[in-house]
Amino acid sequence: MTGELSFQDQGSVLHCHGCGPDNASGLQIKSYWEDAGAVARWKPEPHHCGGSRDILNGGIIASLIDCHSLNLAIAHAYRAESRPIGSSPRIAYVTANINIDYLKPTPIHEPVELRATISRIEGRKTWVRCSLSAAGQICATGEVLGVRVM
Amino acid sequence: MTGELSFQDQGSVLHCHGCGPDNASGLQIKSYWEDAGAVARWKPEPHHCGGSRDILNGGIIASLIDCHSLNLAIAHAYRAESRPIGSSPRIAYVTANINIDYLKPTPIHEPVELRATISRIEGRKTWVRCSLSAAGQICATGEVLGVRVM
């Protein structure tokens, strides 16, 4: 059932280090519809640590928020055209800006959960808000501006 | 000569995925003094790509800017105390905010150059501006707010 596949496994993105299913060395996050937005859950490896071995690296957090947010923008664009994700012509977005507040240390030994919602769309631009939580607490929030590649 | 070692190889950070010399699976960037700021040069691997195999991933760019900027904050703090980097008691910073503008696609087949300068210091907070360039063009700029861990 296509509806149960992640955006990425439906073909939203192929090669990307953060979310491409074809990238064996990447983070391979998987994003799914949930209500009006998207959710992803991901388990860090020990080498994804920050300055302390117990916390998740801020750059990895940025990658997760960036990729999950752009995948929502892409999935939303396919849905707006009433087309399956990954169908031709392919829809691609690039990140124009990312702004992340790191609210508290993110424990590395817990799965993280990403929740994204679209906050605004203007022409080719889509703004997505995304939170990252672990152990039931929001550890980081971000806004990503994606621009559709025409 | 200690002065020729990178901040990281002097012990600014040990385990971090972006810059820790002890993290065999990390990016292992190396930051050096240059004028009043810091410079780092780094060569991407093919799997660090974005949605296209020809461009560098935005999350990797965020990691590079984050780590290089915090390393400058750390090195500056040691210098302000007239102590060698890595000496005891150790100085650590965490990222509170990162804001990055992606100005143009960053080619993945070229080395990237990071240049960071401190723009403001208030108590435990240090703001660092950082640019990332490749093939002689600035592809991304960012501001990182680092907070000293006491």
PDB file of C-alpha atoms in Angstrom:
ATOM      1  CA  MET A   1       0.000   0.000   0.000  1.00  0.00           C
ATOM      2  CA  THR A   2       1.638   3.165  -1.260  1.00  0.00           C
ATOM      3  CA  GLY A   3      -0.027   5.217   1.448  1.00  0.00           C
ATOM      4  CA  GLU A   4       2.049   3.518   4.111  1.00  0.00           C
ATOM      5  CA  LEU A   5       5.405   4.136   2.457  1.00  0.00           C
ATOM      6  CA  SER A   6       7.457   7.111   3.621  1.00  0.00           C
ATOM      7  CA  PHE A   7       7.739  10.117   1.304  1.00  0.00           C
ATOM      8  CA  GLN A   8      11.324   9.123   0.607  1.00  0.00           C
ATOM      9  CA  ASP A   9      10.471   5.521  -0.238  1.00  0.00           C
ATOM     10  CA  GLN A  10       7.817   6.833  -2.624  1.00  0.00           C
ATOM     11  CA  GLY A  11      10.576   8.771  -4.383  1.00  0.00           C
ATOM     12  CA  SER A  12      10.414  12.292  -2.926  1.00  0.00           C
ATOM     13  CA  VAL A  13      14.224  12.406  -2.753  1.00  0.00           C
ATOM     14  CA  LEU A  14      16.746   9.832  -3.932  1.00  0.00           C
ATOM     15  CA  HIS A  15      20.399  10.557  -3.133  1.00  0.00           C
ATOM     16  CA  CYS A  16      20.433  13.156  -0.322  1.00  0.00           C
ATOM     17  CA  HIS A  17      22.777  12.538   2.635  1.00  0.00           C
ATOM     18  CA  GLY A  18      20.013  13.332   5.091  1.00  0.00           C
ATOM     19  CA  CYS A  19      17.074  11.486   3.595  1.00  0.00           C
ATOM     20  CA  GLY A  20      17.899   9.699   0.350  1.00  0.00           C
ATOM     21  CA  PRO A  21      17.034   5.986   0.441  1.00  0.00           C
ATOM     22  CA  ASP A  22      19.799   5.434  -2.146  1.00  0.00           C
ATOM     23  CA  ASN A  23      22.480   6.959   0.109  1.00  0.00           C
ATOM     24  CA  ALA A  24      23.929   4.062   2.096  1.00  0.00           C
ATOM     25  CA  SER A  25      26.165   6.404   4.127  1.00  0.00           C
ATOM     26  CA  GLY A  26      23.403   8.903   4.868  1.00  0.00           C
ATOM     27  CA  LEU A  27      20.943   9.377   7.728  1.00  0.00           C
ATOM     28  CA  GLN A  28      18.025   7.903   5.748  1.00  0.00           C
ATOM     29  CA  ILE A  29      15.211   9.576   7.653  1.00  0.00           C
ATOM     30  CA  LYS A  30      11.658   8.549   6.737  1.00  0.00           C
ATOM     31  CA  SER A  31       8.821  11.104   6.729  1.00  0.00           C
ATOM     32  CA  TYR A  32       5.096  10.303   6.842  1.00  0.00           C
ATOM     33  CA  TRP A  33       1.860  12.252   6.728  1.00  0.00           C
ATOM     34  CA  GLU A  34       0.321  12.897  10.115  1.00  0.00           C
ATOM     35  CA  ASP A  35      -2.705  15.161  10.341  1.00  0.00           C
ATOM     36  CA  ALA A  36      -1.902  18.256   8.259  1.00  0.00           C
ATOM     37  CA  GLY A  37       1.836  17.832   8.693  1.00  0.00           C
ATOM     38  CA  ALA A  38       4.561  15.213   8.666  1.00  0.00           C
ATOM     39  CA  VAL A  39       6.274  13.101  11.292  1.00  0.00           C
ATOM     40  CA  ALA A  40       9.574  11.219  11.277  1.00  0.00           C
ATOM     41  CA  ARG A  41      11.269   9.113  13.904  1.00  0.00           C
ATOM     42  CA  TRP A  42      14.979   8.385  13.816  1.00  0.00           C
ATOM     43  CA  LYS A  43      17.510   6.657  16.063  1.00  0.00           C
ATOM     44  CA  PRO A  44      20.957   8.256  16.378  1.00  0.00           C
ATOM     45  CA  GLU A  45      24.155   6.231  16.279  1.00  0.00           C
ATOM     46  CA  PRO A  46      26.872   6.864  18.903  1.00  0.00           C
ATOM     47  CA  HIS A  47      29.087   8.703  16.373  1.00  0.00           C
ATOM     48  CA  HIS A  48      26.342  11.316  15.823  1.00  0.00           C
ATOM     49  CA  CYS A  49      27.326  12.901  19.137  1.00  0.00           C
ATOM     50  CA  GLY A  50      28.199  16.506  19.880  1.00  0.00           C
ATOM     51  CA  GLY A  51      31.028  17.736  22.102  1.00  0.00           C
ATOM     52  CA  SER A  52      29.773  15.310  24.740  1.00  0.00           C
ATOM     53  CA  ARG A  53      29.200  11.667  23.848  1.00  0.00           C
ATOM     54  CA  ASP A  54      25.771  11.775  25.527  1.00  0.00           C
ATOM     55  CA  ILE A  55      24.134  14.401  23.330  1.00  0.00           C
ATOM     56  CA  LEU A  56      23.131  14.571  19.693  1.00  0.00           C
ATOM     57  CA  ASN A  57      25.232  16.805  17.436  1.00  0.00           C
ATOM     58  CA  GLY A  58      23.738  20.169  16.467  1.00  0.00           C
ATOM     59  CA  GLY A  59      24.677  19.728  12.816  1.00  0.00           C
ATOM     60  CA  ILE A  60      22.888  16.384  12.709  1.00  0.00           C
ATOM     61  CA  ILE A  61      19.834  18.066  14.239  1.00  0.00           C
ATOM     62  CA  ALA A  62      20.028  20.698  11.495  1.00  0.00           C
ATOM     63  CA  SER A  63      20.188  17.947   8.863  1.00  0.00           C
ATOM     64  CA  LEU A  64      17.151  16.182  10.307  1.00  0.00           C
ATOM     65  CA  ILE A  65      15.075  19.368  10.503  1.00  0.00           C
ATOM     66  CA  ASP A  66      16.168  20.487   7.024  1.00  0.00           C
ATOM     67  CA  CYS A  67      15.381  17.200   5.298  1.00  0.00           C
ATOM     68  CA  HIS A  68      12.131  16.468   7.107  1.00  0.00           C
ATOM     69  CA  SER A  69      10.857  19.987   6.403  1.00  0.00           C
ATOM     70  CA  LEU A  70      11.735  19.915   2.705  1.00  0.00           C
ATOM     71  CA  ASN A  71      10.151  16.495   2.348  1.00  0.00           C
ATOM     72  CA  LEU A  72       6.911  17.936   3.693  1.00  0.00           C
ATOM     73  CA  ALA A  73       7.135  20.811   1.215  1.00  0.00           C
ATOM     74  CA  ILE A  74       7.681  18.324  -1.615  1.00  0.00           C
ATOM     75  CA  ALA A  75       4.890  15.980  -0.514  1.00  0.00           C
ATOM     76  CA  HIS A  76       2.514  18.913  -0.120  1.00  0.00           C
ATOM     77  CA  ALA A  77       3.332  20.140  -3.625  1.00  0.00           C
ATOM     78  CA  TYR A  78       2.584  16.730  -5.164  1.00  0.00           C
ATOM     79  CA  ARG A  79      -0.671  16.555  -3.197  1.00  0.00           C
ATOM     80  CA  ALA A  80      -1.646  20.051  -4.394  1.00  0.00           C
ATOM     81  CA  GLU A  81      -1.260  18.763  -7.958  1.00  0.00           C
ATOM     82  CA  SER A  82      -3.191  15.572  -7.117  1.00  0.00           C
ATOM     83  CA  ARG A  83      -0.202  13.460  -8.166  1.00  0.00           C
ATOM     84  CA  PRO A  84       1.624  10.593  -6.455  1.00  0.00           C
ATOM     85  CA  ILE A  85       4.926  11.514  -4.804  1.00  0.00           C
ATOM     86  CA  GLY A  86       7.788  10.824  -7.192  1.00  0.00           C
ATOM     87  CA  SER A  87       5.614  10.935 -10.322  1.00  0.00           C
ATOM     88  CA  SER A  88       6.845  12.742 -13.418  1.00  0.00           C
ATOM     89  CA  PRO A  89       7.596  15.606 -13.719  1.00  0.00           C
ATOM     90  CA  ARG A  90       9.531  15.373 -10.466  1.00  0.00           C
ATOM     91  CA  ILE A  91       9.154  18.107  -7.854  1.00  0.00           C
ATOM     92  CA  ALA A  92      12.315  19.349  -6.158  1.00  0.00           C
ATOM     93  CA  TYR A  93      12.948  21.962  -3.466  1.00  0.00           C
ATOM     94  CA  VAL A  94      16.181  23.493  -2.232  1.00  0.00           C
ATOM     95  CA  THR A  95      16.761  25.114   1.152  1.00  0.00           C
ATOM     96  CA  ALA A  96      17.161  28.888   1.067  1.00  0.00           C
ATOM     97  CA  ASN A  97      17.298  29.483   4.819  1.00  0.00           C
ATOM     98  CA  ILE A  98      17.308  27.468   8.008  1.00  0.00           C
ATOM     99  CA  ASN A  99      16.973  28.953  11.489  1.00  0.00           C
ATOM    100  CA  ILE A 100      17.196  26.619  14.479  1.00  0.00           C
ATOM    101  CA  ASP A 101      16.868  27.264  18.210  1.00  0.00           C
ATOM    102  CA  TYR A 102      18.542  24.609  20.329  1.00  0.00           C
ATOM    103  CA  LEU A 103      16.459  24.664  23.490  1.00  0.00           C
ATOM    104  CA  LYS A 104      18.123  21.930  25.508  1.00  0.00           C
ATOM    105  CA  PRO A 105      20.609  19.088  24.989  1.00  0.00           C
ATOM    106  CA  THR A 106      19.147  16.225  22.919  1.00  0.00           C
ATOM    107  CA  PRO A 107      19.970  12.848  24.475  1.00  0.00           C
ATOM    108  CA  ILE A 108      21.671  10.572  21.941  1.00  0.00           C
ATOM    109  CA  HIS A 109      20.438   7.293  23.389  1.00  0.00           C
ATOM    110  CA  GLU A 110      16.757   7.992  22.661  1.00  0.00           C
ATOM    111  CA  PRO A 111      14.931   8.022  19.325  1.00  0.00           C
ATOM    112  CA  VAL A 112      14.113  11.528  18.151  1.00  0.00           C
ATOM    113  CA  GLU A 113      10.770  12.601  16.746  1.00  0.00           C
ATOM    114  CA  LEU A 114      10.388  15.333  14.146  1.00  0.00           C
ATOM    115  CA  ARG A 115       7.081  17.112  13.582  1.00  0.00           C
ATOM    116  CA  ALA A 116       6.712  19.558  10.734  1.00  0.00           C
ATOM    117  CA  THR A 117       3.883  21.777   9.527  1.00  0.00           C
ATOM    118  CA  ILE A 118       3.694  24.241   6.677  1.00  0.00           C
ATOM    119  CA  SER A 119       3.346  27.782   7.968  1.00  0.00           C
ATOM    120  CA  ARG A 120       3.210  29.754   4.715  1.00  0.00           C
ATOM    121  CA  ILE A 121       3.358  29.353   0.934  1.00  0.00           C
ATOM    122  CA  GLU A 122       4.074  32.192  -1.491  1.00  0.00           C
ATOM    123  CA  GLY A 123       4.634  31.191  -5.097  1.00  0.00           C
ATOM    124  CA  ARG A 124       7.701  28.940  -5.224  1.00  0.00           C
ATOM    125  CA  LYS A 125       8.500  29.536  -1.532  1.00  0.00           C
ATOM    126  CA  THR A 126       7.308  27.316   1.303  1.00  0.00           C
ATOM    127  CA  TRP A 127       8.052  27.977   4.981  1.00  0.00           C
ATOM    128  CA  VAL A 128       7.991  24.942   7.259  1.00  0.00           C
ATOM    129  CA  ARG A 129       8.108  24.887  11.078  1.00  0.00           C
ATOM    130  CA  CYS A 130       9.662  21.798  12.606  1.00  0.00           C
ATOM    131  CA  SER A 131      10.272  20.580  16.150  1.00  0.00           C
ATOM    132  CA  LEU A 132      12.630  17.857  17.310  1.00  0.00           C
ATOM    133  CA  SER A 133      11.826  16.059  20.532  1.00  0.00           C
ATOM    134  CA  ALA A 134      13.391  13.222  22.496  1.00  0.00           C
ATOM    135  CA  ALA A 135      12.164  11.452  25.611  1.00  0.00           C
ATOM    136  CA  GLY A 136       8.958  13.482  25.381  1.00  0.00           C
ATOM    137  CA  GLN A 137      10.612  16.895  25.472  1.00  0.00           C
ATOM    138  CA  ILE A 138      11.064  19.395  22.669  1.00  0.00           C
ATOM    139  CA  CYS A 139      14.820  19.922  22.352  1.00  0.00           C
ATOM    140  CA  ALA A 140      15.014  22.064  19.195  1.00  0.00           C
ATOM    141  CA  THR A 141      12.704  24.035  16.929  1.00  0.00           C
ATOM    142  CA  GLY A 142      13.414  25.359  13.487  1.00  0.00           C
ATOM    143  CA  GLU A 143      12.022  27.128  10.482  1.00  0.00           C
ATOM    144  CA  VAL A 144      13.071  26.116   6.974  1.00  0.00           C
ATOM    145  CA  LEU A 145      12.453  28.151   3.833  1.00  0.00           C
ATOM    146  CA  GLY A 146      12.296  25.864   0.813  1.00  0.00           C
ATOM    147  CA  VAL A 147      12.222  27.120  -2.766  1.00  0.00           C
ATOM    148  CA  ARG A 148      10.850  25.002  -5.569  1.00  0.00           C
ATOM    149  CA  VAL A 149      13.293  24.303  -8.394  1.00  0.00           C
ATOM    150  CA  MET A 150      11.566  25.060 -11.697  1.00  0.00           C
TER     151      MET A 150
ATOM    152  CA  MET B   1      54.988  23.757  16.898  1.00  0.00           C
ATOM    153  CA  THR B   2      51.667  24.035  18.688  1.00  0.00           C
ATOM    154  CA  GLY B   3      50.801  27.152  16.725  1.00  0.00           C
ATOM    155  CA  GLU B   4      50.503  25.128  13.538  1.00  0.00           C
ATOM    156  CA  LEU B   5      48.086  22.552  14.931  1.00  0.00           C
ATOM    157  CA  SER B   6      44.384  23.045  14.313  1.00  0.00           C
ATOM    158  CA  PHE B   7      42.191  24.056  17.247  1.00  0.00           C
ATOM    159  CA  GLN B   8      40.738  20.539  17.246  1.00  0.00           C
ATOM    160  CA  ASP B   9      44.141  18.838  17.271  1.00  0.00           C
ATOM    161  CA  GLN B  10      45.110  21.055  20.210  1.00  0.00           C
ATOM    162  CA  GLY B  11      42.091  19.655  22.050  1.00  0.00           C
ATOM    163  CA  SER B  12      39.335  22.250  21.567  1.00  0.00           C
ATOM    164  CA  VAL B  13      36.803  19.463  20.962  1.00  0.00           C
ATOM    165  CA  LEU B  14      37.308  15.703  21.141  1.00  0.00           C
ATOM    166  CA  HIS B  15      34.312  13.562  20.124  1.00  0.00           C
ATOM    167  CA  CYS B  16      31.983  15.778  18.077  1.00  0.00           C
ATOM    168  CA  HIS B  17      30.618  14.369  14.803  1.00  0.00           C
ATOM    169  CA  GLY B  18      31.473  17.571  12.960  1.00  0.00           C
ATOM    170  CA  CYS B  19      34.932  18.333  14.289  1.00  0.00           C
ATOM    171  CA  GLY B  20      36.162  15.822  16.869  1.00  0.00           C
ATOM    172  CA  PRO B  21      39.521  14.287  15.962  1.00  0.00           C
ATOM    173  CA  ASP B  22      38.495  11.210  17.983  1.00  0.00           C
ATOM    174  CA  ASN B  23      35.345  10.633  15.869  1.00  0.00           C
ATOM    175  CA  ALA B  24      36.401   8.291  13.070  1.00  0.00           C
ATOM    176  CA  SER B  25      32.952   8.489  11.434  1.00  0.00           C
ATOM    177  CA  GLY B  26      32.726  12.289  11.661  1.00  0.00           C
ATOM    178  CA  LEU B  27      33.578  15.152   9.334  1.00  0.00           C
ATOM    179  CA  GLN B  28      36.801  16.003  11.215  1.00  0.00           C
ATOM    180  CA  ILE B  29      37.091  19.625  10.129  1.00  0.00           C
ATOM    181  CA  LYS B  30      40.235  21.492  11.176  1.00  0.00           C
ATOM    182  CA  SER B  31      40.097  25.165  12.167  1.00  0.00           C
ATOM    183  CA  TYR B  32      43.063  27.556  12.301  1.00  0.00           C
ATOM    184  CA  TRP B  33      43.660  31.158  13.278  1.00  0.00           C
ATOM    185  CA  GLU B  34      43.730  33.568  10.368  1.00  0.00           C
ATOM    186  CA  ASP B  35      43.915  37.272  11.090  1.00  0.00           C
ATOM    187  CA  ALA B  36      41.283  37.983  13.752  1.00  0.00           C
ATOM    188  CA  GLY B  37      39.177  34.986  12.786  1.00  0.00           C
ATOM    189  CA  ALA B  38      39.453  31.345  11.829  1.00  0.00           C
ATOM    190  CA  VAL B  39      39.666  29.438   8.575  1.00  0.00           C
ATOM    191  CA  ALA B  40      38.999  25.790   7.730  1.00  0.00           C
ATOM    192  CA  ARG B  41      39.216  23.893   4.457  1.00  0.00           C
ATOM    193  CA  TRP B  42      37.401  20.612   3.930  1.00  0.00           C
ATOM    194  CA  LYS B  43      36.845  18.212   1.049  1.00  0.00           C
ATOM    195  CA  PRO B  44      33.390  16.627   0.738  1.00  0.00           C
ATOM    196  CA  GLU B  45      32.905  12.950  -0.069  1.00  0.00           C
ATOM    197  CA  PRO B  46      30.385  11.915  -2.738  1.00  0.00           C
ATOM    198  CA  HIS B  47      27.880  10.705  -0.113  1.00  0.00           C
ATOM    199  CA  HIS B  48      27.692  14.209   1.384  1.00  0.00           C
ATOM    200  CA  CYS B  49      25.459  15.232  -1.520  1.00  0.00           C
ATOM    201  CA  GLY B  50      22.078  16.921  -1.432  1.00  0.00           C
ATOM    202  CA  GLY B  51      19.073  16.059  -3.577  1.00  0.00           C
ATOM    203  CA  SER B  52      21.408  16.222  -6.590  1.00  0.00           C
ATOM    204  CA  ARG B  53      24.655  14.247  -6.580  1.00  0.00           C
ATOM    205  CA  ASP B  54      26.550  17.345  -7.759  1.00  0.00           C
ATOM    206  CA  ILE B  55      25.848  19.603  -4.796  1.00  0.00           C
ATOM    207  CA  LEU B  56      26.790  19.573  -1.142  1.00  0.00           C
ATOM    208  CA  ASN B  57      24.023  18.749   1.334  1.00  0.00           C
ATOM    209  CA  GLY B  58      22.538  21.651   3.287  1.00  0.00           C
ATOM    210  CA  GLY B  59      22.701  19.769   6.577  1.00  0.00           C
ATOM    211  CA  ILE B  60      26.404  19.101   6.061  1.00  0.00           C
ATOM    212  CA  ILE B  61      26.881  22.810   5.370  1.00  0.00           C
ATOM    213  CA  ALA B  62      25.088  23.562   8.638  1.00  0.00           C
ATOM    214  CA  SER B  63      27.387  21.124  10.465  1.00  0.00           C
ATOM    215  CA  LEU B  64      30.491  22.737   8.986  1.00  0.00           C
ATOM    216  CA  ILE B  65      29.368  26.283   9.843  1.00  0.00           C
ATOM    217  CA  ASP B  66      28.240  25.255  13.336  1.00  0.00           C
ATOM    218  CA  CYS B  67      31.451  23.455  14.273  1.00  0.00           C
ATOM    219  CA  HIS B  68      33.860  25.942  12.739  1.00  0.00           C
ATOM    220  CA  SER B  69      32.070  28.840  14.434  1.00  0.00           C
ATOM    221  CA  LEU B  70      32.008  27.218  17.875  1.00  0.00           C
ATOM    222  CA  ASN B  71      35.658  26.280  17.554  1.00  0.00           C
ATOM    223  CA  LEU B  72      36.469  29.951  16.994  1.00  0.00           C
ATOM    224  CA  ALA B  73      34.425  30.881  20.083  1.00  0.00           C
ATOM    225  CA  ILE B  74      36.318  28.277  22.118  1.00  0.00           C
ATOM    226  CA  ALA B  75      39.748  29.271  20.810  1.00  0.00           C
ATOM    227  CA  HIS B  76      38.977  32.944  21.450  1.00  0.00           C
ATOM    228  CA  ALA B  77      37.932  32.169  25.036  1.00  0.00           C
ATOM    229  CA  TYR B  78      41.195  30.337  25.745  1.00  0.00           C
ATOM    230  CA  ARG B  79      43.159  33.193  24.190  1.00  0.00           C
ATOM    231  CA  ALA B  80      41.258  35.723  26.334  1.00  0.00           C
ATOM    232  CA  GLU B  81      42.425  33.783  29.401  1.00  0.00           C
ATOM    233  CA  SER B  82      45.995  33.546  28.029  1.00  0.00           C
ATOM    234  CA  ARG B  83      45.825  29.753  28.156  1.00  0.00           C
ATOM    235  CA  PRO B  84      46.633  27.058  25.564  1.00  0.00           C
ATOM    236  CA  ILE B  85      43.635  25.499  23.817  1.00  0.00           C
ATOM    237  CA  GLY B  86      42.633  22.317  25.606  1.00  0.00           C
ATOM    238  CA  SER B  87      44.289  23.252  28.904  1.00  0.00           C
ATOM    239  CA  SER B  88      42.496  22.633  32.175  1.00  0.00           C
ATOM    240  CA  PRO B  89      39.859  23.699  33.099  1.00  0.00           C
ATOM    241  CA  ARG B  90      38.433  22.894  29.673  1.00  0.00           C
ATOM    242  CA  ILE B  91      36.279  25.459  27.894  1.00  0.00           C
ATOM    243  CA  ALA B  92      33.110  24.218  26.180  1.00  0.00           C
ATOM    244  CA  TYR B  93      30.403  25.970  24.176  1.00  0.00           C
ATOM    245  CA  VAL B  94      27.028  24.733  22.979  1.00  0.00           C
ATOM    246  CA  THR B  95      25.039  26.105  20.061  1.00  0.00           C
ATOM    247  CA  ALA B  96      21.900  28.030  21.044  1.00  0.00           C
ATOM    248  CA  ASN B  97      20.925  29.214  17.557  1.00  0.00           C
ATOM    249  CA  ILE B  98      22.071  28.809  13.989  1.00  0.00           C
ATOM    250  CA  ASN B  99      20.746  30.810  11.060  1.00  0.00           C
ATOM    251  CA  ILE B 100      22.020  30.003   7.577  1.00  0.00           C
ATOM    252  CA  ASP B 101      21.300  31.566   4.197  1.00  0.00           C
ATOM    253  CA  TYR B 102      22.000  29.238   1.294  1.00  0.00           C
ATOM    254  CA  LEU B 103      22.910  31.646  -1.489  1.00  0.00           C
ATOM    255  CA  LYS B 104      23.696  29.232  -4.300  1.00  0.00           C
ATOM    256  CA  PRO B 105      24.341  25.520  -4.806  1.00  0.00           C
ATOM    257  CA  THR B 106      27.686  24.404  -3.363  1.00  0.00           C
ATOM    258  CA  PRO B 107      29.558  22.148  -5.789  1.00  0.00           C
ATOM    259  CA  ILE B 108      30.504  18.863  -4.123  1.00  0.00           C
ATOM    260  CA  HIS B 109      33.623  18.181  -6.187  1.00  0.00           C
ATOM    261  CA  GLU B 110      35.513  21.220  -4.872  1.00  0.00           C
ATOM    262  CA  PRO B 111      37.054  21.807  -1.444  1.00  0.00           C
ATOM    263  CA  VAL B 112      35.045  24.231   0.650  1.00  0.00           C
ATOM    264  CA  GLU B 113      36.523  27.082   2.661  1.00  0.00           C
ATOM    265  CA  LEU B 114      34.992  28.346   5.892  1.00  0.00           C
ATOM    266  CA  ARG B 115      35.809  31.782   7.276  1.00  0.00           C
ATOM    267  CA  ALA B 116      34.523  32.821  10.660  1.00  0.00           C
ATOM    268  CA  THR B 117      34.772  35.995  12.704  1.00  0.00           C
ATOM    269  CA  ILE B 118      33.359  36.907  16.090  1.00  0.00           C
ATOM    270  CA  SER B 119      30.738  39.621  15.770  1.00  0.00           C
ATOM    271  CA  ARG B 120      29.711  40.075  19.406  1.00  0.00           C
ATOM    272  CA  ILE B 121      30.367  38.804  22.933  1.00  0.00           C
ATOM    273  CA  GLU B 122      28.036  39.331  25.889  1.00  0.00           C
ATOM    274  CA  GLY B 123      28.857  37.406  29.040  1.00  0.00           C
ATOM    275  CA  ARG B 124      28.639  33.710  28.226  1.00  0.00           C
ATOM    276  CA  LYS B 125      27.238  34.368  24.730  1.00  0.00           C
ATOM    277  CA  THR B 126      29.350  34.664  21.585  1.00  0.00           C
ATOM    278  CA  TRP B 127      27.938  35.404  18.126  1.00  0.00           C
ATOM    279  CA  VAL B 128      30.025  34.207  15.186  1.00  0.00           C
ATOM    280  CA  ARG B 129      29.542  35.044  11.507  1.00  0.00           C
ATOM    281  CA  CYS B 130      30.725  32.395   9.067  1.00  0.00           C
ATOM    282  CA  SER B 131      30.834  32.073   5.303  1.00  0.00           C
ATOM    283  CA  LEU B 132      31.269  28.943   3.220  1.00  0.00           C
ATOM    284  CA  SER B 133      32.776  29.271  -0.234  1.00  0.00           C
ATOM    285  CA  ALA B 134      33.699  26.878  -3.014  1.00  0.00           C
ATOM    286  CA  ALA B 135      35.453  27.527  -6.296  1.00  0.00           C
ATOM    287  CA  GLY B 136      35.989  31.125  -5.190  1.00  0.00           C
ATOM    288  CA  GLN B 137      32.322  31.932  -4.628  1.00  0.00           C
ATOM    289  CA  ILE B 138      30.457  32.391  -1.359  1.00  0.00           C
ATOM    290  CA  CYS B 139      27.688  29.771  -1.370  1.00  0.00           C
ATOM    291  CA  ALA B 140      26.320  30.123   2.162  1.00  0.00           C
ATOM    292  CA  THR B 141      26.562  32.477   5.110  1.00  0.00           C
ATOM    293  CA  GLY B 142      25.511  31.877   8.665  1.00  0.00           C
ATOM    294  CA  GLU B 143      25.401  33.241  12.163  1.00  0.00           C
ATOM    295  CA  VAL B 144      25.921  30.972  15.155  1.00  0.00           C
ATOM    296  CA  LEU B 145      25.150  31.864  18.751  1.00  0.00           C
ATOM    297  CA  GLY B 146      27.336  29.864  21.101  1.00  0.00           C
ATOM    298  CA  VAL B 147      26.856  29.772  24.871  1.00  0.00           C
ATOM    299  CA  ARG B 148      29.672  28.866  27.209  1.00  0.00           C
ATOM    300  CA  VAL B 149      28.984  25.888  29.447  1.00  0.00           C
ATOM    301  CA  MET B 150      29.883  26.800  33.039  1.00  0.00           C
TER     302      MET B 150
END
